[in-house]
Amino acid sequence: MLGLMQSQQLLISTLIDFAERHHGEGEVISRRVEGDIHRTNYKEVAARSRKVANALDGLNLAFSDRVATLAWNGYRHLELYFGVSGSGRVLHTLNPRLHPDQIVWIANHAEDQVLCFDMSFLPIVQAVHSRCTTIKHFIALCDADKLPADSGIPGLQSYEAWIGQQPATYTWPEFDENSASSMCYTSGTTGNPKAALYSHRSTILHAFSGALPDALNMSARDAVLPVVPMFHVNAWGLPYSAAMTGAKLVFPGPAMDGKSIFELIEAEKVSFAAGVPTVWQMMLGHMQAGGLRFSTLKRTVIGGSACPPAMITAFYDVYGVEVLHAWGMTEMSPLGTVCTLKNKHLAMDSADKMKVRLKQGRGIYGVDMKIVDGEGAELPWDGKAYGDLLVKGPWVISEYFKGEGGSPLVDGWFPTGDVATIDSDGFMQITDRSKDVIKSGGEWISSIDVENIAMAHPAVAMAACIGMKHPKWDERPIIAVVKKPGSEVTRDELIAFYDGKTAKWQVPDDVVFVEAIPLGGTGKMQKTKLRELLKDYKLPGA
Ligand code: AMP
């Protein structure tokens, strides 16, 4: 017997319809490439996304055709999120921080038909357009009068002219909720990048679960600042969950420096911000230097790489801001776990609470996890046993676009490539990427643990731990350190700083001071690049 409830497909168009009808006045604020602050609301965004849909129909794009973007976080990008997916096309967010050759490879692999780009990326588009063989239409996200006279890009149009003539009425098509809605290529540290292809259903379910109180706790009373880019895993789904809840959206555009982010938080009364640790590192540096305080920020979700304890402490103790440590992946849309405490943790003293908050958190409804040993046998949830982390759920990848790399699943579970523990309360803690774990004398050393201690030193701006070949121990950890401007610390002082904070054999053998740690397109440390940089390095005594 079937249930007797209305059957309605879970489509992305329903999000913007809802936001328009129930939160039409809900604000959408953007710092633009032009430098000014632009103000609009869900009602206008909805009308303009329908114009986008009409404009795409005008280009005769077929269902599931790919429309690419090279764009910062902003209202026009948001309109494309809804207009492209809502009309049945697939939004392909390209990462502008990739090498132009990679952008060409990805655009051709995705068979993008249209490319919409912010004017900051005009030089990239000028450099790559002739090699992007499937793109037929180039749209610059600007006013008609900002279009350069001779860009060299055939048929280049301005977004405002392109959608300007279109009607704001459009009937969103109804189709199977399992249809593809957007795609994002993984960073491809090994081999060519591979794409995760999200569906309308996976996107909506992810937005529902992501908005829950014990996840990101989104509401119509929030002003949300996604610093995490809309070109990387749909800004953690925030554009969708904001439309679902009517939260005010505040977009930083290209200005991601500490000063600009802080000023935007204050000016727009942001209550909730999301980003990778490096972004907050810059902002906290700016605030410390100027003795600044937040007046409205209540919580921040930090993920993408491990959040150093020093950062969590600074947010809580100095600024009174709650930190939600979160973990996920491109292949998981991306949310997997969020670290929100349970009742039993509230009575703990602050040192014990901190131990919990450092973990990447517990699975949100929809994501199941397990850890396994080298033979694939499930390990206990005791907070001690560590093994390969596998996940499954309705917004976890089943296979990559075009079947690239074969089936990624093992008995229906997706191997994340992370190594983790899970405690008896279900809190997962990443100890490493499996390829970054340091194997020393038959034991594993977590590079994250070694980095976290260095990051707590007041003179350290950033630290990356890698394993170096050792004749006796197989590998030994060393730590590459960027000093804070104007601060000093010696190798011996930093090694001594580990005293009493970790087991002796986990203390790095050496410290290498560097100007910068190589960061990838999504702000993650690129340890492969760091290893290349340090290829001539010799361990002391090795
Ligand atoms: P990406 O698909 O590029 O977003 O990268 C996903 C990977 O980033 C994960 O598999 C983890 O290795 C890492 N990652 C994401 N969030 C965290 C976190 N909170 N702590 C540690 N590593 C993280």
XYZ file of C-alpha atoms and ligand atoms in Angstrom:
565
model
C 0.000 0.000 0.000
C 1.406 3.408 -0.959
C 1.084 6.452 1.231
C -1.508 8.976 0.222
C 0.612 12.091 0.325
C 1.205 14.412 -2.609
C 4.155 13.377 -4.654
C 6.282 16.356 -5.504
C 9.767 16.174 -6.979
C 12.482 17.775 -4.851
C 13.680 20.434 -7.288
C 16.032 23.392 -6.757
C 13.492 25.753 -8.350
C 11.217 25.146 -5.335
C 13.834 26.771 -3.082
C 13.831 30.105 -4.866
C 10.040 29.987 -5.297
C 9.752 29.511 -1.542
C 12.253 32.248 -0.723
C 10.433 34.691 -3.011
C 6.996 33.946 -1.579
C 7.873 33.653 2.103
C 11.004 35.780 2.438
C 10.753 38.145 -0.530
C 12.241 41.010 1.483
C 15.066 38.802 2.777
C 18.261 40.609 1.901
C 21.041 39.468 -0.419
C 24.087 41.712 -0.068
C 27.204 41.464 -2.227
C 30.551 43.147 -2.355
C 31.067 43.396 -6.076
C 34.097 43.121 -8.306
C 33.399 46.798 -9.015
C 34.224 47.404 -5.320
C 30.821 48.711 -4.202
C 28.236 47.007 -1.999
C 25.166 45.839 -3.908
C 21.818 45.280 -2.164
C 18.986 43.112 -3.405
C 16.510 40.592 -1.994
C 15.081 37.132 -2.653
C 12.163 38.591 -4.641
C 14.512 40.249 -7.117
C 16.894 37.286 -7.189
C 13.924 35.035 -8.014
C 12.763 37.321 -10.844
C 16.263 37.570 -12.279
C 16.859 33.808 -12.065
C 13.729 33.363 -14.190
C 15.269 35.811 -16.661
C 18.401 33.633 -16.674
C 16.217 30.591 -17.441
C 14.568 32.437 -20.344
C 17.965 33.574 -21.624
C 19.253 29.974 -21.544
C 16.174 28.809 -23.450
C 17.023 31.564 -25.945
C 20.423 29.929 -26.498
C 18.603 26.672 -27.263
C 20.390 24.818 -24.492
C 19.134 21.288 -24.004
C 18.124 19.671 -20.716
C 21.288 18.747 -18.719
C 23.575 20.959 -20.840
C 26.379 22.386 -18.738
C 26.590 26.095 -17.937
C 29.932 26.987 -16.374
C 30.786 29.833 -14.042
C 34.096 31.426 -13.092
C 32.819 33.709 -10.393
C 33.175 34.972 -6.849
C 30.388 34.807 -4.297
C 27.764 37.330 -5.328
C 24.131 37.888 -6.308
C 24.638 37.214 -10.021
C 26.263 33.885 -9.204
C 23.258 33.139 -6.952
C 20.853 33.931 -9.790
C 22.774 31.462 -11.970
C 22.544 28.823 -9.211
C 18.758 28.943 -9.449
C 18.275 29.909 -13.112
C 20.608 27.247 -14.516
C 19.591 24.299 -12.311
C 15.951 25.398 -12.051
C 15.570 25.304 -15.848
C 17.029 21.773 -15.979
C 20.602 22.628 -16.983
C 23.670 21.700 -14.960
C 25.598 24.435 -13.183
C 29.315 23.775 -13.442
C 31.279 25.943 -11.033
C 34.855 26.213 -12.286
C 37.603 27.008 -9.806
C 39.426 30.152 -11.004
C 42.411 29.356 -8.811
C 43.325 26.363 -10.958
C 46.010 26.564 -13.605
C 44.535 27.749 -16.961
C 45.502 24.416 -18.584
C 43.473 22.601 -15.921
C 40.515 24.922 -16.504
C 40.668 24.085 -20.231
C 40.865 20.365 -19.498
C 37.933 20.506 -17.073
C 35.697 22.685 -19.300
C 36.280 20.337 -22.230
C 35.719 17.246 -20.109
C 32.455 18.681 -18.758
C 31.482 19.766 -22.303
C 30.447 23.182 -21.049
C 28.273 25.123 -23.504
C 28.204 28.523 -21.830
C 30.727 30.283 -19.602
C 29.606 33.110 -17.296
C 32.538 34.894 -15.660
C 33.346 37.773 -13.369
C 35.397 40.546 -14.946
C 38.305 39.747 -12.593
C 38.694 36.550 -14.602
C 38.692 38.199 -18.039
C 42.450 37.553 -18.454
C 41.913 33.834 -17.728
C 39.059 33.626 -20.234
C 41.097 35.508 -22.832
C 43.902 32.994 -22.330
C 41.760 29.845 -22.526
C 38.687 30.531 -24.668
C 40.112 29.310 -27.987
C 41.031 25.964 -26.389
C 37.637 25.429 -24.729
C 36.180 23.647 -27.711
C 32.611 23.129 -26.512
C 31.845 26.598 -25.142
C 29.680 28.503 -27.602
C 28.643 31.473 -25.485
C 30.675 33.755 -23.236
C 28.842 35.996 -20.762
C 30.643 38.606 -18.645
C 28.932 39.146 -15.276
C 28.734 42.939 -15.584
C 26.694 45.856 -16.927
C 26.685 46.448 -20.679
C 28.819 49.576 -20.329
C 31.546 47.651 -18.460
C 32.137 45.280 -21.369
C 35.581 45.875 -22.891
C 35.424 47.122 -26.490
C 37.885 44.561 -27.795
C 38.108 41.552 -25.522
C 39.139 39.164 -28.291
C 36.447 36.742 -27.054
C 33.996 35.987 -29.862
C 30.380 37.014 -29.201
C 31.091 38.192 -25.649
C 27.942 39.645 -24.054
C 27.321 41.346 -20.750
C 25.104 39.458 -18.297
C 22.900 42.481 -17.753
C 22.279 42.899 -21.488
C 21.805 39.134 -21.870
C 19.090 38.809 -19.231
C 17.870 42.435 -19.447
C 15.534 41.854 -22.388
C 14.070 38.652 -20.979
C 10.678 38.390 -19.265
C 10.717 37.825 -15.497
C 7.973 35.204 -15.852
C 8.889 31.567 -16.387
C 7.279 28.300 -15.482
C 9.954 26.125 -13.919
C 9.881 22.697 -15.581
C 8.935 19.607 -13.557
C 11.260 16.650 -14.000
C 12.786 13.714 -12.151
C 14.424 14.891 -8.925
C 17.337 12.551 -9.623
C 18.325 14.693 -12.620
C 21.746 16.346 -12.415
C 21.705 19.904 -11.068
C 25.337 20.958 -10.606
C 28.858 19.632 -10.746
C 32.205 20.279 -9.142
C 35.606 18.817 -10.003
C 37.766 17.498 -7.188
C 41.184 19.009 -6.784
C 42.764 16.002 -8.533
C 45.943 15.755 -6.516
C 46.541 12.449 -8.279
C 45.856 12.220 -12.003
C 43.209 14.243 -13.784
C 40.421 15.871 -11.793
C 37.160 13.963 -11.502
C 33.698 15.483 -11.174
C 31.035 14.944 -8.555
C 27.640 15.354 -10.224
C 24.972 16.458 -7.752
C 21.252 15.911 -8.299
C 18.274 18.074 -7.361
C 17.263 15.479 -4.783
C 20.739 15.199 -3.231
C 21.044 18.990 -3.106
C 17.689 19.526 -1.401
C 18.187 16.727 1.124
C 21.663 18.066 1.898
C 20.250 21.578 2.385
C 17.537 20.242 4.725
C 19.988 18.353 6.871
C 22.627 21.084 6.763
C 20.126 23.611 8.106
C 19.208 21.516 11.184
C 19.967 22.968 14.647
C 22.713 20.450 15.359
C 24.244 21.091 11.949
C 24.547 24.715 10.789
C 21.417 25.881 12.613
C 20.173 28.171 9.848
C 17.153 30.413 10.314
C 15.365 33.494 9.015
C 16.976 35.407 11.895
C 20.474 34.746 10.577
C 22.679 36.893 8.410
C 25.001 34.379 6.767
C 28.397 35.141 5.283
C 29.655 32.313 3.074
C 33.356 33.073 2.703
C 33.688 29.537 1.428
C 33.509 29.988 -2.328
C 30.477 29.262 -4.463
C 32.941 27.695 -6.918
C 33.852 24.956 -4.428
C 31.151 22.419 -3.538
C 28.375 25.004 -3.810
C 29.680 27.008 -0.839
C 28.844 24.056 1.431
C 25.228 24.268 0.247
C 24.691 27.606 2.013
C 22.984 29.334 -0.948
C 20.389 26.551 -0.918
C 19.891 26.315 2.852
C 19.691 30.125 3.073
C 16.882 30.164 0.488
C 15.215 27.292 2.351
C 15.217 29.210 5.640
C 15.055 32.819 4.434
C 18.386 33.732 6.013
C 19.969 36.985 4.875
C 22.926 36.290 2.572
C 26.077 38.397 2.615
C 28.608 37.718 -0.143
C 32.246 38.864 0.094
C 32.968 38.960 -3.666
C 36.689 39.015 -4.366
C 37.703 40.729 -1.085
C 38.747 37.843 1.187
C 41.403 39.687 3.223
C 40.947 39.997 6.987
C 40.056 43.686 6.944
C 37.376 43.397 4.232
C 35.788 40.335 5.827
C 35.739 41.929 9.274
C 34.219 45.151 7.927
C 31.526 43.244 6.041
C 30.619 41.227 9.157
C 30.197 44.412 11.139
C 28.432 46.493 8.464
C 25.898 43.780 7.585
C 25.386 42.478 11.123
C 26.502 38.978 10.156
C 25.540 36.371 12.777
C 27.015 33.304 11.106
C 30.061 32.927 8.859
C 31.586 29.922 7.104
C 35.079 29.380 5.764
C 38.338 27.437 5.754
C 40.873 27.997 8.570
C 43.234 30.115 6.428
C 40.547 32.780 5.934
C 39.900 33.068 9.663
C 43.622 33.115 10.329
C 43.852 36.320 8.268
C 40.816 37.861 9.914
C 41.925 37.067 13.469
C 45.346 38.525 12.637
C 43.691 41.751 11.505
C 41.503 41.890 14.620
C 44.369 41.214 17.016
C 46.513 43.906 15.391
C 43.750 46.509 15.672
C 42.242 45.388 19.020
C 38.889 44.871 17.258
C 35.767 43.071 18.552
C 32.715 41.566 16.859
C 29.363 43.077 17.681
C 26.995 40.577 15.977
C 28.880 37.401 15.001
C 27.625 34.439 17.058
C 28.965 31.368 15.343
C 31.286 30.288 12.614
C 31.589 26.992 10.825
C 35.162 26.043 10.050
C 36.074 23.123 7.825
C 37.867 22.079 4.679
C 40.974 21.322 6.705
C 41.569 20.715 10.397
C 40.812 23.728 12.564
C 43.784 24.386 14.893
C 42.877 24.460 18.617
C 44.443 27.911 18.922
C 41.825 29.228 16.492
C 38.911 27.578 18.318
C 40.190 29.006 21.604
C 40.605 32.490 20.144
C 37.048 32.501 18.787
C 35.525 31.241 22.072
C 37.658 32.870 24.733
C 38.654 36.149 23.146
C 35.691 36.914 20.893
C 32.785 34.913 22.388
C 32.025 33.237 19.060
C 30.939 29.603 18.836
C 33.013 27.463 16.469
C 31.374 24.582 14.621
C 34.142 22.375 13.374
C 32.849 20.571 10.279
C 34.121 17.948 7.889
C 33.107 16.985 4.410
C 34.246 16.448 0.847
C 33.399 17.432 -2.718
C 32.127 13.861 -3.106
C 29.734 14.452 -0.168
C 28.046 17.684 -1.316
C 30.037 18.370 1.071
C 28.646 18.079 4.630
C 29.406 14.902 6.587
C 29.907 15.850 10.219
C 29.507 18.933 12.384
C 30.856 19.248 15.906
C 27.931 20.310 18.051
C 28.011 19.192 21.671
C 25.528 16.904 23.402
C 23.987 17.644 26.786
C 26.527 15.430 28.575
C 29.376 17.651 27.320
C 27.972 20.874 28.674
C 28.929 20.080 32.264
C 32.554 19.344 31.312
C 35.345 21.703 32.255
C 36.670 23.810 29.435
C 39.758 21.636 28.773
C 37.604 18.530 28.246
C 35.066 20.465 26.186
C 37.922 21.609 23.980
C 38.944 17.995 23.372
C 35.456 17.349 21.988
C 35.325 20.566 19.968
C 38.589 19.687 18.260
C 36.944 16.638 16.727
C 35.337 16.995 13.305
C 32.028 16.086 14.911
C 29.140 13.689 14.619
C 27.384 12.567 11.468
C 24.403 14.628 10.435
C 21.236 12.728 9.558
C 21.687 11.199 6.112
C 25.389 10.390 6.426
C 26.450 7.043 7.847
C 30.115 6.435 8.680
C 32.402 3.580 9.615
C 36.119 3.077 10.144
C 37.858 -0.075 8.934
C 41.275 -1.695 9.275
C 43.590 -2.687 6.405
C 41.490 -5.813 5.753
C 38.211 -3.896 5.635
C 36.993 -5.119 9.056
C 34.965 -2.532 10.966
C 36.760 -0.973 13.952
C 35.125 -0.069 17.284
C 33.776 3.386 18.110
C 36.020 3.855 21.143
C 37.800 7.085 20.227
C 41.098 5.201 20.060
C 41.046 2.756 17.152
C 41.821 4.556 13.924
C 41.279 3.377 10.393
C 40.062 4.304 6.932
C 36.860 6.314 7.048
C 33.997 5.259 4.767
C 30.657 6.986 4.288
C 27.320 6.478 2.615
C 24.106 8.399 2.192
C 21.818 10.118 -0.306
C 24.219 13.025 -0.960
C 27.364 10.873 -1.154
C 28.773 10.130 -4.622
C 27.922 6.816 -6.311
C 30.285 7.312 -9.255
C 32.244 10.113 -10.888
C 31.018 11.928 -13.999
C 31.526 9.806 -17.130
C 32.431 6.846 -14.902
C 35.955 8.258 -14.546
C 38.202 6.068 -12.388
C 35.690 3.172 -12.238
C 33.384 2.523 -9.308
C 34.660 4.326 -6.228
C 32.492 2.320 -3.815
C 33.457 -0.622 -1.604
C 30.346 -2.685 -0.717
C 28.235 0.433 -1.206
C 30.470 2.655 0.960
C 32.606 5.538 -0.312
C 36.225 5.461 0.969
C 37.045 9.050 1.898
C 40.846 8.714 1.897
C 40.810 10.075 5.456
C 41.990 8.207 8.539
C 39.859 8.749 11.629
C 38.701 7.645 15.051
C 35.056 7.613 16.161
C 34.180 7.797 19.859
C 31.297 6.122 21.664
C 29.164 9.278 21.265
C 29.686 9.151 17.487
C 32.192 12.016 17.306
C 34.618 11.456 14.459
C 38.143 12.840 14.509
C 40.348 12.942 11.440
C 43.900 11.962 12.250
C 45.118 12.490 8.686
C 44.665 12.083 4.969
C 45.794 8.491 4.497
C 48.610 9.696 2.248
C 49.833 12.251 4.828
C 50.040 9.927 7.820
C 53.647 9.581 9.013
C 54.745 6.028 9.642
C 57.496 6.010 12.231
C 58.908 2.816 13.727
C 55.712 0.888 13.000
C 53.517 3.538 14.653
C 51.453 6.223 12.958
C 51.949 9.903 13.745
C 49.115 12.275 12.945
C 50.488 15.230 10.985
C 47.457 17.249 12.152
C 48.385 16.726 15.833
C 51.962 17.848 15.196
C 50.727 20.944 13.310
C 48.182 21.869 15.977
C 50.868 22.130 18.651
C 53.087 24.363 16.506
C 50.094 26.534 15.588
C 49.508 27.220 19.286
C 52.917 28.950 19.522
C 52.412 32.720 19.486
C 55.066 33.318 16.805
C 53.669 30.763 14.331
C 51.316 31.842 11.542
C 51.083 28.509 9.754
C 52.616 25.060 10.135
C 52.682 21.960 7.941
C 54.031 18.617 9.055
C 55.382 16.071 6.587
C 57.217 12.764 6.919
C 60.815 12.456 5.748
C 62.487 9.150 4.883
C 64.576 7.849 7.782
C 66.996 4.893 7.627
C 65.954 3.504 10.995
C 62.410 4.650 11.632
C 61.091 4.524 8.061
C 59.773 8.102 8.327
C 60.206 10.947 10.796
C 58.105 14.127 11.030
C 59.487 17.576 10.319
C 57.520 20.779 10.509
C 57.591 23.624 7.989
C 56.713 26.892 9.689
C 55.717 30.368 8.535
C 56.439 32.929 11.256
C 53.970 35.700 12.072
C 55.201 39.037 10.721
C 57.443 40.708 13.326
C 57.629 37.546 15.499
C 60.672 35.433 16.199
C 61.132 31.845 17.291
C 64.123 29.543 16.827
C 64.165 25.892 15.838
C 65.178 24.803 19.341
C 62.520 26.962 21.016
C 59.825 25.439 18.848
C 61.036 21.877 19.448
C 61.095 22.637 23.202
C 57.500 23.925 22.892
C 56.406 20.303 22.254
C 57.631 19.252 25.746
C 54.801 17.685 27.708
C 52.301 18.274 24.896
C 52.818 15.001 23.057
C 54.752 11.724 23.295
C 58.492 12.213 22.727
C 58.577 10.075 19.568
C 55.864 12.278 18.018
C 57.912 15.473 18.401
C 59.191 16.586 14.975
C 62.888 15.975 14.342
C 63.402 19.375 12.786
C 61.843 22.737 11.957
C 62.198 24.337 8.531
C 61.262 28.012 8.335
C 59.616 28.913 5.035
C 58.165 32.099 3.486
C 54.855 30.408 2.685
C 53.232 26.991 2.704
C 51.868 26.109 -0.760
C 48.057 26.288 -0.744
C 45.783 24.680 -3.329
C 42.840 26.256 -5.119
C 40.549 25.688 -2.158
C 42.926 26.940 0.541
C 44.180 23.515 1.626
C 47.857 22.929 2.294
C 49.460 21.168 -0.643
C 51.820 18.760 0.998
C 52.889 17.240 -2.317
C 54.151 20.697 -3.382
C 55.811 21.185 0.013
C 57.569 17.846 -0.376
C 58.826 18.950 -3.801
C 60.091 22.234 -2.324
C 61.960 20.340 0.388
C 63.272 17.558 -1.852
C 66.930 18.441 -1.114
C 66.311 18.625 2.627
C 68.246 16.129 4.796
C 67.036 15.057 8.228
C 69.547 15.819 11.004
C 71.430 12.609 11.767
C 69.749 10.656 8.953
P 37.615 18.648 -0.830
O 36.849 17.591 -1.513
O 38.583 19.347 -1.725
O 36.713 19.584 -0.114
O 38.536 17.947 0.270
C 37.994 17.054 1.207
C 39.050 16.697 2.204
O 39.400 17.827 3.000
C 38.610 15.677 3.212
O 38.674 14.366 2.701
C 39.596 15.913 4.351
O 40.838 15.300 4.104
C 39.780 17.401 4.299
N 38.929 18.046 5.307
C 37.744 18.638 5.140
N 37.289 19.143 6.306
C 38.208 18.833 7.247
C 38.330 19.063 8.661
N 37.411 19.734 9.343
N 39.423 18.579 9.282
C 40.386 17.900 8.615
N 40.333 17.670 7.294
C 39.261 18.134 6.608
